[in-house]
Coordinates of C-alpha atoms in Angstrom, one line a residue:
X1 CA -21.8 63.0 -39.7
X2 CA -19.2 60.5 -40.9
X3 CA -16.7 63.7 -40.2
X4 CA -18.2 64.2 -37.2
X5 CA -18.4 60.8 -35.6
X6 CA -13.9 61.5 -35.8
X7 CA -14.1 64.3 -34.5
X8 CA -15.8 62.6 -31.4
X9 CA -13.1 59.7 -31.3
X10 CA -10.6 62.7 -31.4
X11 CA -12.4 64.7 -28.7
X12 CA -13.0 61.7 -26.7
X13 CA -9.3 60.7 -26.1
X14 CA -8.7 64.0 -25.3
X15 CA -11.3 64.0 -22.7
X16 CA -9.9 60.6 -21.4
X17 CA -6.4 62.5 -20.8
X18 CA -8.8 65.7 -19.1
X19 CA -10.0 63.1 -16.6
X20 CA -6.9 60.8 -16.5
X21 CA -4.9 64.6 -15.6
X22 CA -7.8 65.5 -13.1
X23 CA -6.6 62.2 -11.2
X24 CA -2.8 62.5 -11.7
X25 CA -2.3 66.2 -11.4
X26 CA -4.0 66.6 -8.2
X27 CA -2.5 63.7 -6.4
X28 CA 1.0 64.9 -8.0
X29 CA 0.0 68.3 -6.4
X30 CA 0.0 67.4 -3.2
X31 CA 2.9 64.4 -3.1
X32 CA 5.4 67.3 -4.6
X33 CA 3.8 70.3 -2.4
X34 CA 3.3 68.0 1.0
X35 CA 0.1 70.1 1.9
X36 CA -3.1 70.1 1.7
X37 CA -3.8 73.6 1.0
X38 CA -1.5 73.8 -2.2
X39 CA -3.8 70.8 -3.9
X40 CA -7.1 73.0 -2.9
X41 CA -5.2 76.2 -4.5
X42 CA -4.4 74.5 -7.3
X43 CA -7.9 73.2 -8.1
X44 CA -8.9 76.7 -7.0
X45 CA -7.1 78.7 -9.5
X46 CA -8.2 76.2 -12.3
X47 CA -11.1 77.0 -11.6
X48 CA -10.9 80.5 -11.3
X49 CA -9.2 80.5 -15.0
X50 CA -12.6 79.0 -16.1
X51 CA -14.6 81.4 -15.2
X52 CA -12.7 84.0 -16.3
X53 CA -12.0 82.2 -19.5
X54 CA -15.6 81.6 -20.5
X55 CA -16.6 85.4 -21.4
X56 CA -12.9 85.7 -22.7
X57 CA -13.8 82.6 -25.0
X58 CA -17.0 83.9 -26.0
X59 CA -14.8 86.9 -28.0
X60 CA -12.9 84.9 -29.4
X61 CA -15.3 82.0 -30.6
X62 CA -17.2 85.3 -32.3
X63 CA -14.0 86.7 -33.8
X64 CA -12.0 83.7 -35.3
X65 CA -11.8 80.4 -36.5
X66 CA -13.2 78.1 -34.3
X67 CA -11.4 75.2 -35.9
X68 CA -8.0 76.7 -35.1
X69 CA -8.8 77.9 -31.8
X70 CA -9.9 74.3 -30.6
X71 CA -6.4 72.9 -32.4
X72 CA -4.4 75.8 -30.8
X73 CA -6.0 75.3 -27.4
X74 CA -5.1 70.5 -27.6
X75 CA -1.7 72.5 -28.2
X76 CA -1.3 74.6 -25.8
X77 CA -2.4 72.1 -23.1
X78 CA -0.2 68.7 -24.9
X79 CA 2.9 71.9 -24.4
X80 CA 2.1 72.9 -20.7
X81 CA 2.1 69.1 -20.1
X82 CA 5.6 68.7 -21.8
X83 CA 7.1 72.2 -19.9
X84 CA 6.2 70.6 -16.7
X85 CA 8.0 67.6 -17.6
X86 CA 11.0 68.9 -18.8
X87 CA 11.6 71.6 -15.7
X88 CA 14.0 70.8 -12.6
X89 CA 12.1 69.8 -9.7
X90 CA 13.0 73.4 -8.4
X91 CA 10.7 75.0 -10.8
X92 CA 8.2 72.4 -10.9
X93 CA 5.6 74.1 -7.7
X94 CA 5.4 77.6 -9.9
X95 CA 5.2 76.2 -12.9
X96 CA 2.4 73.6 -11.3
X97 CA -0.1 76.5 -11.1
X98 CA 1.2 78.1 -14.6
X99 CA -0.5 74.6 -15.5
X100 CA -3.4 75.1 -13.7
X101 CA -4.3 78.4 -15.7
X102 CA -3.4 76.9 -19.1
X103 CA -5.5 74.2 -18.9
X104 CA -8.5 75.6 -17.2
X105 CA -8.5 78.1 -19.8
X106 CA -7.5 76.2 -23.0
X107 CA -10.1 73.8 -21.6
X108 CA -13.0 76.1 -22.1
X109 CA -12.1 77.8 -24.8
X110 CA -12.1 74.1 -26.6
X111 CA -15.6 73.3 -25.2
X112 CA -17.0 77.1 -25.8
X113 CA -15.9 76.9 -29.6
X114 CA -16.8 73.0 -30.5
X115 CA -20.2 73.4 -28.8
X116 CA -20.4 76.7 -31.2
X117 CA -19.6 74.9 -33.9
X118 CA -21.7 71.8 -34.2
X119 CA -25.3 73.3 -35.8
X120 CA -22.4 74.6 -38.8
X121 CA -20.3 71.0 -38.7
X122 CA -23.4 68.6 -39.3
X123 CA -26.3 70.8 -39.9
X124 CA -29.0 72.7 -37.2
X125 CA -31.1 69.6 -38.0
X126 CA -28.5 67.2 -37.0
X127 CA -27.7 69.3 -33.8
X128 CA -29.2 66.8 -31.4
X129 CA -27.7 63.5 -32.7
X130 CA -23.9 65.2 -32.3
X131 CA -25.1 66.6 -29.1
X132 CA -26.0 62.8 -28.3
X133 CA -22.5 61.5 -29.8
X134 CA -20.2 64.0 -27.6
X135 CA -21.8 63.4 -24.3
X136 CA -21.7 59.3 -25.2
X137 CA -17.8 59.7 -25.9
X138 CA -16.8 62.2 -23.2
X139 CA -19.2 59.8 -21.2
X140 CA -17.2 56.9 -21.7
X141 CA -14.0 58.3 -21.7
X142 CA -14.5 58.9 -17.9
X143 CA -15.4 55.6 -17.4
X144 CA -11.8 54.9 -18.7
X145 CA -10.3 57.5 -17.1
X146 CA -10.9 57.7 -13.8
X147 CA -10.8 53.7 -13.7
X148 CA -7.0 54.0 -15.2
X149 CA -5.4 56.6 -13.5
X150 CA -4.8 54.8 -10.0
X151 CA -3.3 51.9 -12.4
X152 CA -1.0 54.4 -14.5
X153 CA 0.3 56.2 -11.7
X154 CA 0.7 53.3 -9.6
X155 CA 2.4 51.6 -12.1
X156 CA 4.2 53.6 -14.5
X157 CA 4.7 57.0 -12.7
X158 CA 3.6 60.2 -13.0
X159 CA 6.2 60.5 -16.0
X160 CA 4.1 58.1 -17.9
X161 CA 0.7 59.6 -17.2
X162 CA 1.9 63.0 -18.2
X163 CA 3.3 62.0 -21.2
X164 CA 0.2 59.8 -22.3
X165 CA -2.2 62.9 -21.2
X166 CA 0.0 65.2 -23.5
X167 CA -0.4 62.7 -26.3
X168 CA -4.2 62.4 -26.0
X169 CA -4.1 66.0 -26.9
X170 CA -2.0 65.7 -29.7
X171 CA -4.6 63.1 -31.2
X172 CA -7.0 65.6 -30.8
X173 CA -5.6 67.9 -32.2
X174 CA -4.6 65.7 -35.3
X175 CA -7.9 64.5 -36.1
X176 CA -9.0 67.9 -35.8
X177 CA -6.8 69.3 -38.1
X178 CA -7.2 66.9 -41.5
X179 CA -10.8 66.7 -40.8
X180 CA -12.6 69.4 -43.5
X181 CA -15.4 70.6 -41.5
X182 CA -16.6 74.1 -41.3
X183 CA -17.3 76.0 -38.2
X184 CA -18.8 79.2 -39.3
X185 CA -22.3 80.1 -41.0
X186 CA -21.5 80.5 -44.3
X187 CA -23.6 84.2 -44.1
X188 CA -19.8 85.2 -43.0
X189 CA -18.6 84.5 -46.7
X190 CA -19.3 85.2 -50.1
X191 CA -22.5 84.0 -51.2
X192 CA -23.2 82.9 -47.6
X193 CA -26.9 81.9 -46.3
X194 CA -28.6 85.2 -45.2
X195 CA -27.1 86.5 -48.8
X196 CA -29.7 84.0 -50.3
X197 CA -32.5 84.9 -48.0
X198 CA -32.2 88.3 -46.3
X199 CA -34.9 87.8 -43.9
X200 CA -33.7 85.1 -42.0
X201 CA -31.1 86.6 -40.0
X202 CA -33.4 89.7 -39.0
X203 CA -36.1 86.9 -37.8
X204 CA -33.5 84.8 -36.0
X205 CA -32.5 87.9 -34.1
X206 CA -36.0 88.5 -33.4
X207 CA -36.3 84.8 -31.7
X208 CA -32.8 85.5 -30.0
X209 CA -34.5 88.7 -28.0
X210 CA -37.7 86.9 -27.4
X211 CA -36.6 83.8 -26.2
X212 CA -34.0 85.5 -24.2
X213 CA -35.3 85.5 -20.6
X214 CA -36.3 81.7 -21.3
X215 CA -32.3 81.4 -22.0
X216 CA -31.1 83.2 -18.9
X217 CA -33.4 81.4 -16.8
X218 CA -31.8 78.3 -18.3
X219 CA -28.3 79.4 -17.7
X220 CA -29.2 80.1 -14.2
X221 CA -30.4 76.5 -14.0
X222 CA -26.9 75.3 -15.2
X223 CA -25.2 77.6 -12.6
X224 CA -27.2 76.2 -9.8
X225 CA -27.1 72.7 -11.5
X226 CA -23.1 73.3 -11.4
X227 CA -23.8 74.0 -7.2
X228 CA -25.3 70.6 -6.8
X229 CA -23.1 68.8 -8.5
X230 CA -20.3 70.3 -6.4
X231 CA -22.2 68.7 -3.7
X232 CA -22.4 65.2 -4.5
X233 CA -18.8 65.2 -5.8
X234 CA -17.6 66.7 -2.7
X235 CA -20.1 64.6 -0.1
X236 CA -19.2 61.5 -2.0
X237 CA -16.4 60.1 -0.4
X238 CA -17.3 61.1 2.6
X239 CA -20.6 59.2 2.1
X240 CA -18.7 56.2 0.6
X241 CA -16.3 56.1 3.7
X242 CA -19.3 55.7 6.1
X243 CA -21.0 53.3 4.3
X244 CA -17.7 50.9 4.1
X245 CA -14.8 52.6 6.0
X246 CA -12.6 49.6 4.9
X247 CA -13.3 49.7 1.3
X248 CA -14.6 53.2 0.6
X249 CA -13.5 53.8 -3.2
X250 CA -15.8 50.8 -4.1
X251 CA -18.9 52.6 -3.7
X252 CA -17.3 55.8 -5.4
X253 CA -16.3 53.5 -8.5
X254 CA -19.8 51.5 -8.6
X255 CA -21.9 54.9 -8.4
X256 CA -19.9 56.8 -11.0
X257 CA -19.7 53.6 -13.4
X258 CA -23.6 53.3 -13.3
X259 CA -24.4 57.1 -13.4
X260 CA -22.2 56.8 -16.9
X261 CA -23.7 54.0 -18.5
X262 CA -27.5 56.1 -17.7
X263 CA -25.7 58.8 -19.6
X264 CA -25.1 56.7 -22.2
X265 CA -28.5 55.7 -22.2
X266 CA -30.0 58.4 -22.4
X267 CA -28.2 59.4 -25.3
X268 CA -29.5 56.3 -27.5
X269 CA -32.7 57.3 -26.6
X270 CA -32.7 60.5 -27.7
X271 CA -31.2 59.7 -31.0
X272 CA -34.3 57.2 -31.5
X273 CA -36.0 59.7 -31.1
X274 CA -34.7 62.5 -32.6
X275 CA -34.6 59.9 -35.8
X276 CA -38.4 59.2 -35.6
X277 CA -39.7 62.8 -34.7
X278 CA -37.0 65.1 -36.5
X279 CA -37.8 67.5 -33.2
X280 CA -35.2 68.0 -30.3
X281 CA -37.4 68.0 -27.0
X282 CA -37.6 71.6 -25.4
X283 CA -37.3 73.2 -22.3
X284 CA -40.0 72.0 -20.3
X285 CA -37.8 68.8 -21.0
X286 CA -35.1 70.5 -19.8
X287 CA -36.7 71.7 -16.8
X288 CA -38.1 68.2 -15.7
X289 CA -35.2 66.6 -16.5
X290 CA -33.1 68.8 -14.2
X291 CA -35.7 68.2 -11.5
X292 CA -35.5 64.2 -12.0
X293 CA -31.5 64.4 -11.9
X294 CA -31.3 66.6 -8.4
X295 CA -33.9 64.6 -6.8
X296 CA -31.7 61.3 -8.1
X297 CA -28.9 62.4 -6.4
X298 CA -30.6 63.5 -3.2
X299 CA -32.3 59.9 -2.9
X300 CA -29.0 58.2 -3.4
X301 CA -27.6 59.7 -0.5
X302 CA -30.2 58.5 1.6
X303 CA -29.0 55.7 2.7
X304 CA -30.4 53.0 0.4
X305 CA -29.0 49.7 -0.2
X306 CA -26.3 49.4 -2.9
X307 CA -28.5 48.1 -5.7
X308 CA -31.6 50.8 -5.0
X309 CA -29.3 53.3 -4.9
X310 CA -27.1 52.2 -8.0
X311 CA -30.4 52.1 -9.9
X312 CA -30.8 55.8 -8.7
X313 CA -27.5 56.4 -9.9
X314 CA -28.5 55.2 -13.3
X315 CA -31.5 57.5 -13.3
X316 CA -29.4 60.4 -12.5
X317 CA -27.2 59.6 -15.1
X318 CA -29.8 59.3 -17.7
X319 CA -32.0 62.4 -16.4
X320 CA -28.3 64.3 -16.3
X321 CA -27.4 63.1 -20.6
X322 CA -30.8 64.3 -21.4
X323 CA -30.8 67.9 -19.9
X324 CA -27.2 68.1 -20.9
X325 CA -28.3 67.7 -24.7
X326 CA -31.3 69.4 -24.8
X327 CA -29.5 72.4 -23.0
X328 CA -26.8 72.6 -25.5
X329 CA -29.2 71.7 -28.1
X330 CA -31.2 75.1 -27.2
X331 CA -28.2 77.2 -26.8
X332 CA -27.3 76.4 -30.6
X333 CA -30.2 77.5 -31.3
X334 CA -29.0 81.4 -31.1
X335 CA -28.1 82.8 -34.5
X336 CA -23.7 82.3 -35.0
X337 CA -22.8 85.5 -34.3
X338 CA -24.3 85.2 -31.3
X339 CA -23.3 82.0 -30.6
X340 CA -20.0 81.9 -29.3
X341 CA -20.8 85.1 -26.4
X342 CA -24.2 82.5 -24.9
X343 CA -21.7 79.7 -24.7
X344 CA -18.8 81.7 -22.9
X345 CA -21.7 83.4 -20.4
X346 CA -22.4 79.4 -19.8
X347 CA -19.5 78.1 -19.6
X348 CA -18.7 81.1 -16.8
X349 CA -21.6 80.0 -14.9
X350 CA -21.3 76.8 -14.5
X351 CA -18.0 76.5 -13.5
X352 CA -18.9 79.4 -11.3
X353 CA -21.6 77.7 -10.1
X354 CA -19.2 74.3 -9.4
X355 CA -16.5 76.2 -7.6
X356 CA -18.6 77.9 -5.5
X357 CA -20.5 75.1 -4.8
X358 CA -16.7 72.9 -3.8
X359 CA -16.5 75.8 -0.8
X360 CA -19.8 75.7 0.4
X361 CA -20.0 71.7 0.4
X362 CA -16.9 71.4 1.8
X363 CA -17.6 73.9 4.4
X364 CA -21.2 72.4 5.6
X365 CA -19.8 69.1 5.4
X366 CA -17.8 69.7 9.0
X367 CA -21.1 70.1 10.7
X368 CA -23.7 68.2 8.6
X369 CA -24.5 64.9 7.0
X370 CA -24.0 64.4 3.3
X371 CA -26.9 63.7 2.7
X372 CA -28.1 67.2 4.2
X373 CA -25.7 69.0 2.4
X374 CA -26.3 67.3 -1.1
X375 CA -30.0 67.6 -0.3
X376 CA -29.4 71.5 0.4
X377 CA -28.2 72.4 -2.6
X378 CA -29.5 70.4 -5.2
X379 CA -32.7 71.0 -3.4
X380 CA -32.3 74.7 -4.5
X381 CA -31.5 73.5 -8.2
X382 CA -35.0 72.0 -7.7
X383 CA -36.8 75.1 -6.9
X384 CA -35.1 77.0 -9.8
X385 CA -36.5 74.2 -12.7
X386 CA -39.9 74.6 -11.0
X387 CA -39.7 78.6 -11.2
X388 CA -38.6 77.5 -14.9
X389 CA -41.4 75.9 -15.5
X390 CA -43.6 78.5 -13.8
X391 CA -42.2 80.9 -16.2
X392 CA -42.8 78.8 -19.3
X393 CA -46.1 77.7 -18.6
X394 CA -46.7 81.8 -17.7
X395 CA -45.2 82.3 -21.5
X396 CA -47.4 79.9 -23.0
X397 CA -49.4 81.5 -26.0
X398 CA -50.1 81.0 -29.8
X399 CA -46.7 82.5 -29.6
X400 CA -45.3 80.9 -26.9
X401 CA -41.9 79.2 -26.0
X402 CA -43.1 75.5 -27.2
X403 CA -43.5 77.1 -30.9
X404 CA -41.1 79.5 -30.3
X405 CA -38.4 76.4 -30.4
X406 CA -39.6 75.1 -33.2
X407 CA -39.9 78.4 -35.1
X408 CA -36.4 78.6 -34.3
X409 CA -35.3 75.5 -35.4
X410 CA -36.8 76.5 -38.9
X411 CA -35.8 79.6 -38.5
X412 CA -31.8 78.2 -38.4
X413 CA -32.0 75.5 -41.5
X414 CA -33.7 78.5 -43.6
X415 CA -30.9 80.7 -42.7
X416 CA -28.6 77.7 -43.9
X417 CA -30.2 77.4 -47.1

């Protein structure tokens, strides 16, 4: 963990930079472009790279070194950064959507082999708490970035943002590369786990194909999740904007402020208690929780005062850090060789799920309120968790999906041992 709690500082500048960029770039976009369109293509074909990049990831999470591929891909981003910069303005609108594939797929490939990665870093017992730590940093880190990047830009330039975004990168990728951490299950060596106990890999494949419609229905959730959040992202300023048409980023900064700190939240208490059970909860937890985060964000768009609706925010926040871990949490379950492919199928469908969801939103918001359109779509995320839990209470049996996540958690630190 003492690794581990670096590589979060390293991971969470870089995500500062991600959301700095996400600012910078798309405002850069349109001042160099002059339309409208080119910023929407822009975020379209990153988009697009991510979804294609998420079963192309899952290859290569499964076929090589996970540590390498996360430094290669803080490379490759910190360099696309640095081409764009160097170029003559001339060149600058191609090579802007050059940029947009690079880092939409770099991007993915880093999240799809780190999320891999963690039950081998710190151990499948200490899954959770890491879990916990990376959504806290990447968390905060948007806090940071998102409150910065109208500052840097305004003040130092696009130049300077650039340049600092690249850098952020290349801290990542520096902690990243002194730090010695593993990232594969030892069974891939010699004298690896499943060597020392030849049963457990056979049994965790059996628990892989049991549990597996319980893991595509959860995907599915994520996908839809990915819809919803589209929504409120999209309906957002609009919303702000009615609610103070003179001042409309000061809703927009209050609500994402408060729905980060209920991340953070969240995650301290699901360390506690992780730390006093030793069990990660399961997922009925992460079916409830991803009813209690879309019905957050519907209520906040209801109209409430500020401070109800802030304090909705912060429940949001804390429902969304909680299904967020014990998603991941689940997912890492999977044996390592299979692994890397569950992440990449996720990774697809959510940001499948979130560009999908950008065109739709943006479409029903020219004839609707936000509040119908947010309450649309994350209203179907809600009837997916409760077919979820339908299925899980269908599946409930002596050998059933509550022991079925604990079985697998034993399952994992045997095959370790």
């Amino acid at each position: 963990m003492k690794h581990f709690r670096l590589l979060v500082l390293g991971n969470g500048v870089s995500a500062y930079g991600s959301y700095l960029n996400m600012v910078a770039l798309n405002v850069f976009v349109y001042d160099v472009t002059g339309s409208a369109l080119a910023a929407g293509l822009f975020m379209a074909v990153r988009l697009g790279t991510s979804v294609g990049a998420g079963f192309v990831s899952g290859r290569l999470v499964s076929a090589y070194d996970r540590k390498r591929l996360i430094i290669g891909a803080d490379l490759g981003q910190a360099l696309a950064l640095l081409v764009l910069l160097l170029a003559p303005e001339a060149g600058r609108i191609s090579l802007l959507y050059c940029l947009a594939v690079v880092t939409g797929g770099c991007s993915t490939l880093s999240q799809v082999a780190l999320r891999s990665s963690i039950p081998e870093i710190v151990g499948a017992e200490h899954r959770t708490r890491a879990n916990s730590l990376l959504v806290t940093g990447r968390s905060l880190a948007m806090i940071a970035g998102f409150a910065s990047a109208g500052v840097v830009v305004a003040q130092l330039g696009y130049t300077a943002a650039f340049v600092l975004d690249a850098g952020t990168f290349l801290v990542s990728a520096s902690v990243l590369l002194v730090l010695p951490i593993r990232t594969r299950a030892r069974s891939e060596g010699a004298g690896g786990a499943e060597e020392g106990a030849p049963g457990a890999g056979r049994r965790s494949v059996r628990l892989l194909w049991a549990g597996a419609p319980v893991l595509m229905a959860m995907i599915a959730v994520r996908a839809v999740d990915g819809l919803g959040s589209s929504s409120h992202n999209v309906a957002l300023p609009v919303y702000s904007s009615l609610l103070d048409p003179d001042h409309p980023a000061t809703f927009i900064s209050q609500f994402w402020a408060t729905w980060a700190v209920g991340t953070i939240i969240a995650q301290q208490v699901l360390a506690r208690h992780n730390r006093r059970t030793g069990r990660t909860p399961g997922e009925r937890a992460f079916a409830v929780g991803a009813c209690v985060m879309s019905g957050a964000f519907i209520i906040v768009f209801s109209g409430l005062p500020t401070v109800p609706a802030l304090a909705t925010a912060l429940l949001a926040g804390a429902a969304d850090g909680v299904t967020e871990v014990v998603y991941v949490s689940r997912l890492q379950l999977v044996p390592d060789e299979q692994r890397g492919r569950l992440f990449g199928l996720s990774a697809s469908a959510e940001n499948a799920g979130f560009g999908l969801g950008m065109l739709i939103s943006g479409s029903l918001l020219e004839s609707f309120s936000p509040f119908q359109v947010v309450a649309s779509l994350h209203g179907l995320a809600i009837v997916l968790c409760l077919a979820l839990l339908t299925l899980l209470v269908l599946r409930r049996s002596p050998a059933g999906t509550g022991r079925l996540h604990e079985a697998g958690d034993a399952a994992v630190q045997e095959g370790r041992g």
